[in-house]
Short mmCIF file of C-alpha atoms in Angstrom, two decimals:
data_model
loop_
_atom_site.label_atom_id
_atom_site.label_comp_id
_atom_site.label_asym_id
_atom_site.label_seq_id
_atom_site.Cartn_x
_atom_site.Cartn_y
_atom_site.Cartn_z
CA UNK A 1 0.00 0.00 0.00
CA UNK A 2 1.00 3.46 -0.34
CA UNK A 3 3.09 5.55 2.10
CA UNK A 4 1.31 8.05 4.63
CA UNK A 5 -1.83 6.43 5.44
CA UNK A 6 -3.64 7.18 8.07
CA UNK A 7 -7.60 5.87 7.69
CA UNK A 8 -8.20 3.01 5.63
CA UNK A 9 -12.13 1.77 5.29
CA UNK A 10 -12.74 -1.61 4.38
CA UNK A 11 -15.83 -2.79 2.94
CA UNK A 12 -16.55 -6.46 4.10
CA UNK A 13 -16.49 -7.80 7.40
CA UNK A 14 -16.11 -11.37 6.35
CA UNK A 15 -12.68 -13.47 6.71
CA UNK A 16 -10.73 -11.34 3.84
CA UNK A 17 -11.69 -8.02 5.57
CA UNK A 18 -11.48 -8.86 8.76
CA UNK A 19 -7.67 -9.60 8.39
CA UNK A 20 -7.07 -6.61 6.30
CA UNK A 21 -8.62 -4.65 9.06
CA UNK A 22 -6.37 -6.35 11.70
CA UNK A 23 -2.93 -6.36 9.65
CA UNK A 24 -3.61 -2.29 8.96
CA UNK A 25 -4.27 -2.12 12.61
CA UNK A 26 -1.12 -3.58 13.58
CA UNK A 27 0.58 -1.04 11.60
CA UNK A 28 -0.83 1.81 13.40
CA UNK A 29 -3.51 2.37 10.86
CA UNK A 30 -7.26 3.33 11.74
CA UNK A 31 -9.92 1.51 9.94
CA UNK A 32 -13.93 1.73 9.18
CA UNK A 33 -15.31 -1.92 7.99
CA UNK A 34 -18.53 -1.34 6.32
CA UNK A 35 -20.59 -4.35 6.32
CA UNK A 36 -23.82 -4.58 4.53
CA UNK A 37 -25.10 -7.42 6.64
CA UNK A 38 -26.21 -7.34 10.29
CA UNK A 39 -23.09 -8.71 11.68
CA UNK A 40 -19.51 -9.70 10.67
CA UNK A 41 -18.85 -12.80 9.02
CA UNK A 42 -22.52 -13.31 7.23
CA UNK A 43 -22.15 -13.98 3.90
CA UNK A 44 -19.86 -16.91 2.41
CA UNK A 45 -17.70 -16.81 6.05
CA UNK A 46 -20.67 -17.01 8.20
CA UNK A 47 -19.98 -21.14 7.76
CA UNK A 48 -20.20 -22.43 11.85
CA UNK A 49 -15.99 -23.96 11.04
CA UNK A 50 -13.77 -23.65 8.10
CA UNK A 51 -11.29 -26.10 7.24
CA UNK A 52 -7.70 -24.84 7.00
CA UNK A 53 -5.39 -26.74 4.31
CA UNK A 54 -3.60 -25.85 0.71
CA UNK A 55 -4.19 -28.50 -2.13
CA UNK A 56 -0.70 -28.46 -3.62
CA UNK A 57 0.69 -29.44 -6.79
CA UNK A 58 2.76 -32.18 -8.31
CA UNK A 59 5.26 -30.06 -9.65
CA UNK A 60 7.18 -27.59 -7.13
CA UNK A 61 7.10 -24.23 -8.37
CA UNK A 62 6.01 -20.42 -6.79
CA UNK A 63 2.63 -21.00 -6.71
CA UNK A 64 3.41 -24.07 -4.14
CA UNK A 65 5.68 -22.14 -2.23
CA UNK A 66 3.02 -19.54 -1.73
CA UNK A 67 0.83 -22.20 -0.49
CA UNK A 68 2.87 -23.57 1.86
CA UNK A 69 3.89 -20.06 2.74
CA UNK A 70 0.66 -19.28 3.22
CA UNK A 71 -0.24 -22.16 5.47
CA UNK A 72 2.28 -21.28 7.61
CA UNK A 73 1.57 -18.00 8.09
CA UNK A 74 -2.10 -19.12 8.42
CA UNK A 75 -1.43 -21.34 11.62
CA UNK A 76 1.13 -18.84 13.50
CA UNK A 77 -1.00 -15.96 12.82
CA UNK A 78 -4.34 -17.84 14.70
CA UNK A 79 -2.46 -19.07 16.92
CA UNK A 80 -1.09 -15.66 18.24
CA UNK A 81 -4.72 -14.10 17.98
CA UNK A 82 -6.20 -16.85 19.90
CA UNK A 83 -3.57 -15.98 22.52
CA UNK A 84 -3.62 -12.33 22.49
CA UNK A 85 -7.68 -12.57 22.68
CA UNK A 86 -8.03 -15.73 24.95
CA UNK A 87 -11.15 -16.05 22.91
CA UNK A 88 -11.12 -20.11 20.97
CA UNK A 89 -11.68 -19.90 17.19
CA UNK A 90 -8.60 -22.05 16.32
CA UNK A 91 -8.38 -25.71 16.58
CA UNK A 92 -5.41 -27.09 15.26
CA UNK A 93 -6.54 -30.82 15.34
CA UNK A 94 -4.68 -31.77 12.58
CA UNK A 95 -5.84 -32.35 8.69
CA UNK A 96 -6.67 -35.39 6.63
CA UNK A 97 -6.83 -35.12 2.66
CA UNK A 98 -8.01 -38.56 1.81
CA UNK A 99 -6.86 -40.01 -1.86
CA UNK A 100 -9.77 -40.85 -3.36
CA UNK A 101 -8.22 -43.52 -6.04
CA UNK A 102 -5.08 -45.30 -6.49
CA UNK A 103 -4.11 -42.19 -9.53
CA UNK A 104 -4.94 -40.22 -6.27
CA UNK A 105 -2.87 -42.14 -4.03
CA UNK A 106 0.46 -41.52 -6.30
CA UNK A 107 -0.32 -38.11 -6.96
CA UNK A 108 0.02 -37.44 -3.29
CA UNK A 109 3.27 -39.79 -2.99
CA UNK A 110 5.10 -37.98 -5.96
CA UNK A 111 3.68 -34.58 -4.05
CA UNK A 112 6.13 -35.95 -1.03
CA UNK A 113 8.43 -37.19 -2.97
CA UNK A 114 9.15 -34.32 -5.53
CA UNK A 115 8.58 -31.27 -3.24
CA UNK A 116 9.83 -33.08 0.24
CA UNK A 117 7.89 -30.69 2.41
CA UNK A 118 8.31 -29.62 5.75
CA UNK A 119 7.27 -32.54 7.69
CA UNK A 120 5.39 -29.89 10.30
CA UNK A 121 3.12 -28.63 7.64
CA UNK A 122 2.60 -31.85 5.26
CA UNK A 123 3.61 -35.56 5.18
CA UNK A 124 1.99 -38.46 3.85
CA UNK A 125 0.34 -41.56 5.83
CA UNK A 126 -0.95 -44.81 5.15
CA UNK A 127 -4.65 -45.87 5.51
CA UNK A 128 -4.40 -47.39 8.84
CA UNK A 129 -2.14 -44.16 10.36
CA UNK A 130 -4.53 -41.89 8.88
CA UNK A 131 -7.35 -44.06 10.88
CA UNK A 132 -5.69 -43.85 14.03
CA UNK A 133 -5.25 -39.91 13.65
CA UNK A 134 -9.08 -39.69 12.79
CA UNK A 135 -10.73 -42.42 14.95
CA UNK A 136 -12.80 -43.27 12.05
CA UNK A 137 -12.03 -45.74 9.60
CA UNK A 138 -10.37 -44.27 6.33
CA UNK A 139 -9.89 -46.34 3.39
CA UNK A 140 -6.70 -45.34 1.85
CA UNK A 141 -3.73 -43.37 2.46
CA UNK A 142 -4.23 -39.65 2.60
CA UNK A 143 -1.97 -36.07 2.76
CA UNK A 144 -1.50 -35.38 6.41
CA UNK A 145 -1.32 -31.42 7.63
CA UNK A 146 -0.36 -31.87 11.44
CA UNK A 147 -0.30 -28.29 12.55
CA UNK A 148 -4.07 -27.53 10.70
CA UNK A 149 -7.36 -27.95 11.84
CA UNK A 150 -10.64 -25.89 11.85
CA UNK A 151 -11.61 -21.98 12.68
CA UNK A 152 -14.59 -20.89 14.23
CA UNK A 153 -15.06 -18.10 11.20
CA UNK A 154 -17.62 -15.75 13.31
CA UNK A 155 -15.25 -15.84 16.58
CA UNK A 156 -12.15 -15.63 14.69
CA UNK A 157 -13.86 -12.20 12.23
CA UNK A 158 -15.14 -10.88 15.84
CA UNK A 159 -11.97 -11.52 17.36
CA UNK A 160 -10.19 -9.89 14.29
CA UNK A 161 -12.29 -6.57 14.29
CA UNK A 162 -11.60 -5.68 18.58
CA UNK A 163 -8.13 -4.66 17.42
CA UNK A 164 -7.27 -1.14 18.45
CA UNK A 165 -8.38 1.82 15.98
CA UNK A 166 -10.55 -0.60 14.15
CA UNK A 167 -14.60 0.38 13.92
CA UNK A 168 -17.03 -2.26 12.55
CA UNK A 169 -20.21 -0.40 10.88
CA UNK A 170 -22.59 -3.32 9.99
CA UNK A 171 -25.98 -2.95 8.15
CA UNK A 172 -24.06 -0.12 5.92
CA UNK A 173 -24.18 -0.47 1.65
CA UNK A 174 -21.69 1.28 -0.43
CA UNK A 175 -23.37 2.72 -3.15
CA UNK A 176 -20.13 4.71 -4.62
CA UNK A 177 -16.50 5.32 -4.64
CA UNK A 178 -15.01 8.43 -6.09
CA UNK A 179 -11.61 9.33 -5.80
CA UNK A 180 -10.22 12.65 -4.66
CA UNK A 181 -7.92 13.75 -7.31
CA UNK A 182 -6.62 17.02 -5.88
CA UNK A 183 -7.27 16.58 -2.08
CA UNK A 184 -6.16 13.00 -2.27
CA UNK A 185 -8.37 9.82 -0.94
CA UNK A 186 -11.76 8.45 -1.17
CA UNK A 187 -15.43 9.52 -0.34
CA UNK A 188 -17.41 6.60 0.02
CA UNK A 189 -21.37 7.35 -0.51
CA UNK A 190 -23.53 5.16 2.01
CA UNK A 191 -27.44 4.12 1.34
CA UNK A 192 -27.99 6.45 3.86
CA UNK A 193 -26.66 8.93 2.03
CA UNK A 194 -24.08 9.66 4.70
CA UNK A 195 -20.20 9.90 3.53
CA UNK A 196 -17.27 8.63 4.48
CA UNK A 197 -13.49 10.04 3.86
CA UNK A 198 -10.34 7.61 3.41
CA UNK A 199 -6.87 7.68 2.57
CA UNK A 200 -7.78 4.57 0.92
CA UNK A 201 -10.04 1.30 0.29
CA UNK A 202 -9.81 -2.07 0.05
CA UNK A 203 -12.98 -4.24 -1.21
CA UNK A 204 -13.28 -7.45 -0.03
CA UNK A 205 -16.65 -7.55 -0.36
CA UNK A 206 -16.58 -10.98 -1.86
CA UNK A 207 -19.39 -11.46 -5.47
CA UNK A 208 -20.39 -7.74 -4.68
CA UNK A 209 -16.87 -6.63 -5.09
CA UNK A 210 -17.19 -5.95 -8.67
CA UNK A 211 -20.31 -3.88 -8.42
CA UNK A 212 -17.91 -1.04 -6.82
CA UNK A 213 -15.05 -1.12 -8.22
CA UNK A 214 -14.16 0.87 -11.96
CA UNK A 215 -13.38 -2.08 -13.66
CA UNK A 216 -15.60 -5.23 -13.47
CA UNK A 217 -14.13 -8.66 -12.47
CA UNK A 218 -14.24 -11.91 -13.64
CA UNK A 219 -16.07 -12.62 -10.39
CA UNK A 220 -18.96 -16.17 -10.40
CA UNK A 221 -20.89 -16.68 -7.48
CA UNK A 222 -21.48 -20.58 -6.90
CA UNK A 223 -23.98 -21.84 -4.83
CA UNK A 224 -22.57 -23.99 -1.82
CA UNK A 225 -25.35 -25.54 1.58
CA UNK A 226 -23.31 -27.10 4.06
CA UNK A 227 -25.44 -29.65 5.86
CA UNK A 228 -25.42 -29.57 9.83
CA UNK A 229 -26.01 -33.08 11.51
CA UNK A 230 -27.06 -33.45 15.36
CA UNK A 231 -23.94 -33.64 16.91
CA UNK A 232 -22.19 -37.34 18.46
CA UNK A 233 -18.62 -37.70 19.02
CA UNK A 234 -18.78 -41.29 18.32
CA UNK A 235 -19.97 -40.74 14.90
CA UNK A 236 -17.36 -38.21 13.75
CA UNK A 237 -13.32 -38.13 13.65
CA UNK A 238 -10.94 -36.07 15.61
CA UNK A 239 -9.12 -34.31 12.82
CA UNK A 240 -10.83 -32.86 9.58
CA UNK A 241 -10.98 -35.31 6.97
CA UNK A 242 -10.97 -34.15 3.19
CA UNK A 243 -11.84 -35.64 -0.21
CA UNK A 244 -14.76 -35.51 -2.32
CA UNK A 245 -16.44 -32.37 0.32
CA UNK A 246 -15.21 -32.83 4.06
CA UNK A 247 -16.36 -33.79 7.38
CA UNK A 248 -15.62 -31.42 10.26
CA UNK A 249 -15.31 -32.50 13.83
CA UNK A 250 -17.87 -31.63 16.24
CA UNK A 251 -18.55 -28.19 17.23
CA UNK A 252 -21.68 -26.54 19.44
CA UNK A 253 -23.05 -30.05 19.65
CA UNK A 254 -23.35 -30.20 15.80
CA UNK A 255 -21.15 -31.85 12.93
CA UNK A 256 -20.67 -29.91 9.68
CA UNK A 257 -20.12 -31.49 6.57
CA UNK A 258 -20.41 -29.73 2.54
CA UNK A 259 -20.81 -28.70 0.76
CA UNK A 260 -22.27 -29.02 -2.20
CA UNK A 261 -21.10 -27.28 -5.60
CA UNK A 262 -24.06 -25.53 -7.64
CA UNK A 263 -23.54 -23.75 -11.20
CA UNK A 264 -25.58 -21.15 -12.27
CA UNK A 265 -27.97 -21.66 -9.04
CA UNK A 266 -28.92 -18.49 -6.88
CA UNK A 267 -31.07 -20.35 -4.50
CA UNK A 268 -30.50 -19.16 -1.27
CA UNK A 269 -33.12 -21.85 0.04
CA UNK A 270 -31.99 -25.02 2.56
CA UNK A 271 -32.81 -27.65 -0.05
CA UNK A 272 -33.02 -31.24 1.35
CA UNK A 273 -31.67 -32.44 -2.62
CA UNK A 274 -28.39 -30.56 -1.56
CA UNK A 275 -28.74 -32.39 1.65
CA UNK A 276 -28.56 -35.66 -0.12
CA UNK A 277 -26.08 -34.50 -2.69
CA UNK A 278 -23.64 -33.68 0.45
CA UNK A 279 -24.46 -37.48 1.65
CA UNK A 280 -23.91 -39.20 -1.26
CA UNK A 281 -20.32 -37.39 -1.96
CA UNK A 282 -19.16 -38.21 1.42
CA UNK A 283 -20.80 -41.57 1.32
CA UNK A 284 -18.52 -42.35 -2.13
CA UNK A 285 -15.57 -42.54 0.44
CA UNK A 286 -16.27 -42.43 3.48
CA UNK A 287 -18.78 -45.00 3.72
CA UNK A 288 -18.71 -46.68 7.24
CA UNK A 289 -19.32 -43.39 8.96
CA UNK A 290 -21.83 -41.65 6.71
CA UNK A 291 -24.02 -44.91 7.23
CA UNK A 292 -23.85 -44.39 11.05
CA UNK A 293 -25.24 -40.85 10.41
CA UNK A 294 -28.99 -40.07 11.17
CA UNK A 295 -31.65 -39.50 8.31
CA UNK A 296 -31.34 -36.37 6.35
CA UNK A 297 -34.72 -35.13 7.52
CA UNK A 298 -33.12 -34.65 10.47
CA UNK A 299 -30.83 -32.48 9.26
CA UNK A 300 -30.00 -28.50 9.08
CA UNK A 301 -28.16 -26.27 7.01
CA UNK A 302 -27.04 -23.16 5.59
CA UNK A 303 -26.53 -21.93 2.35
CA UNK A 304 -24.13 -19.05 0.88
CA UNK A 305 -22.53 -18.30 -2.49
CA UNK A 306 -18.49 -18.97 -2.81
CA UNK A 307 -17.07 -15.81 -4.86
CA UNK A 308 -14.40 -17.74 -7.45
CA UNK A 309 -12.57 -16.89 -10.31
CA UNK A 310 -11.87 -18.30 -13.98
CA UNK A 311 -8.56 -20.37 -12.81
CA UNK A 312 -9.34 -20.17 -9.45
CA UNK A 313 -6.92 -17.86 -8.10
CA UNK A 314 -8.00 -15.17 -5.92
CA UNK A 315 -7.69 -11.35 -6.90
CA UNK A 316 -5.65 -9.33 -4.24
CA UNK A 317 -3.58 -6.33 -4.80
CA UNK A 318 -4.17 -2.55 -6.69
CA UNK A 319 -6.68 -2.18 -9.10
CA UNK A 320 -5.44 -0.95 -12.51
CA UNK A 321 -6.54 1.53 -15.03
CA UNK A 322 -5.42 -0.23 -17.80
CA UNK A 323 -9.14 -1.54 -19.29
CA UNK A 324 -7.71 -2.98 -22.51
CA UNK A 325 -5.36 -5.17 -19.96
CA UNK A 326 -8.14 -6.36 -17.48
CA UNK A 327 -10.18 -7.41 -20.90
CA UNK A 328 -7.13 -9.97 -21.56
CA UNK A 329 -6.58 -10.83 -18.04
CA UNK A 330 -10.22 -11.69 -17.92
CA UNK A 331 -9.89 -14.07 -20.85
CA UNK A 332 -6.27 -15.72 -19.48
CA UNK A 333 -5.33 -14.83 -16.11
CA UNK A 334 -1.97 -16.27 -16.79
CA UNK A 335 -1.02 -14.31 -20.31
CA UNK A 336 2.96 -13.65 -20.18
CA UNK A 337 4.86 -10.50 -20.50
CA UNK A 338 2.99 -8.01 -17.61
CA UNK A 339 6.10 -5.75 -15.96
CA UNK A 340 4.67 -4.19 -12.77
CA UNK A 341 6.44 -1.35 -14.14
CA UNK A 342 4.43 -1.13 -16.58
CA UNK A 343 0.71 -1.00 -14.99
CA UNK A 344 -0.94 1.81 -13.81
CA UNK A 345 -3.18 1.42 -11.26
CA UNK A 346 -5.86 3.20 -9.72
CA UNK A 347 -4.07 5.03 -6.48
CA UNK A 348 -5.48 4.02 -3.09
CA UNK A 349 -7.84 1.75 -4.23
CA UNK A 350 -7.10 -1.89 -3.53
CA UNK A 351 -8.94 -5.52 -3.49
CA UNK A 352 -8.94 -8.73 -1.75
CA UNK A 353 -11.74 -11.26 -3.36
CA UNK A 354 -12.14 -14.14 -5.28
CA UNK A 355 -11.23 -16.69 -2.33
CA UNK A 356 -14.34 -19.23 -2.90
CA UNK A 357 -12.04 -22.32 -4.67
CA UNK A 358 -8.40 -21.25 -3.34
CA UNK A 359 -8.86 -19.20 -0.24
#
């Protein structure tokens, strides 16, 4: 970001801007989140947990290392904000990704073998280790991330926003954003018709990002309902276990598992089909312990809409003025020959969305 700021508003209280909000924070910067919902975390990170994990690649290159970067980071930071806030939102029980067939199963051995990770963020175990580390039996031999787990996304967004010089506005839209070419800064024009001056924004405001910012995104909302069963330790494992959708560990007397994957579906309805759909994915390979699991009429759920990307990549950084540019990026996100020299973006004006496949 650039030199000399000293207010920064955020629009989006979820996950992305609750971090943003905290990282300014803890360099001194005051922040205003604008949240258009009633409370923080209540659109696509309003889920009751949230696995944390990377899927890497085969092939070790820097979009791995980012990953595994990443992951780190990931675990120390919510480890020191659980800490600092002695409220729980981590649980670092450890991470199962399951191969789901035996192409699966060497994938994720040439994944050890090739990039020889650091055995505290990823090794590899057999089917029967991985069923000791879940309590639950697992069928074949699966990627294991021993310092992961599961957040708590409302506590850990609450948690996130308490930081000093940060103010959480909730129930507020942002209709506009016009920059201040001679004074410098933003005015941001509320539905209330209110306004509100910043040395600069950052829109993480997940599918509705593109709605505010100069230059549309490549931004597709797809439908996901997580399915909440009634809660029994005996009927769910110790760690998070991944595959085809995941099963969570129990939490608030309740076991999440999801979600399902919907194109081109706006529903925001709990639909039992999705129910089912989550079932019979889980069922596929995991199938003693989804038969142990009560009838889906019993079940509840929630629904939300993941904000992804044509590759999958999330958008994160300065927004540029260069139209003819974002017209190309938005038909290869990977073209060759961009200089950062080169761009020119829009000044103090700044995203982080797109986080629904890769977050």
């Amino acid at each position: 970001m650039k030199a000399n700021l000293y207010h920064v508003a955020v629009i989006g209280a979820g996950i992305a801007g609750a971090t943003i909000a905290r990282c300014l924070s803890e360099q001194g910067i005051r922040v205003s989140v604008l949240e258009a919902g009633s409370s923080a975390a209540s659109g696509a990170s309003g889920n009751h947990q949230g696995a944390v994990y990377i899927k890497p690649g085969v092939t070790a290159n820097a979009e791995t290392a980012l990953g595994y970067a990443a992951l780190a980071c990931a675990q120390a930071c919510y480890a020191r904000w659980q800490q600092e806030s002695g409220v729980q939102f981590w649980h670092p029980t450890g991470l199962l990704q399951v191969a789901l067939s035996d192409a699966d199963n060497l994938r994720q051995q040439r994944i050890i073998q090739e990039q020889q990770p650091d055995p505290k963020l990823l090794q590899r175990v057999c089917s029967d280790e991985a069923s000791a580390l879940a309590g639950i039996a697992i069928p074949r031999g699966a990627l294991w991330y021993p310092g992961s787990g599961w957040v708590r996304p409302d506590r850990l967004c609450a948690t996130l926003l308490q930081a000093p010089g940060v103010t959480l506005k909730t129930g507020v839209c942002v209709t506009t954003l016009t920059e201040q070419e001679h004074q410098g800064g933003w005015t941001l024009l509320l539905d209330q018709g209110d306004l509100l001056h910043a040395d600069a924004v950052v829109v993480c405001a997940g599918n509705a990002s593109s709605d505010l910012l100069p230059c549309p995104l490549p931004l597709k909302p797809i439908r996901g309902q997580v399915s909440l069963l009634p809660g029994n330790s005996s009927m769910a494992p110790a760690v998070v276990v991944c595959g085809d959708g995941y099963v969570n560990p129990p939490c608030d007397d309740w076991q999440l598992i999801g979600a399902s994957f919907d194109l081109d579906d706006m529903d925001k309805d709990i639909r039992h089909s999705s129910h089912q759909d989550n079932l019979q994915r889980i069922a596929a390979w995991l199938p003693q312990l989804s038969q142990q699991w009560p009838e889906t009429e019993t079940w509840q759920g929630r629904t939300s809409f993941r904000a992804t990307t044509p590759d999958y990549n999330p958008i994160a950084g300065p927004l540029w003025q260069d139209q003819a540019l974002v017209q190309r990026l938005r038909r290869n996100a990977r073209i060759k020959g961009i200089s950062g020299e080169t761009l020119l973006d829009t000044p103090g004006l700044y995203t982080l969305t797109g986080l629904g496949s890769k977050g």
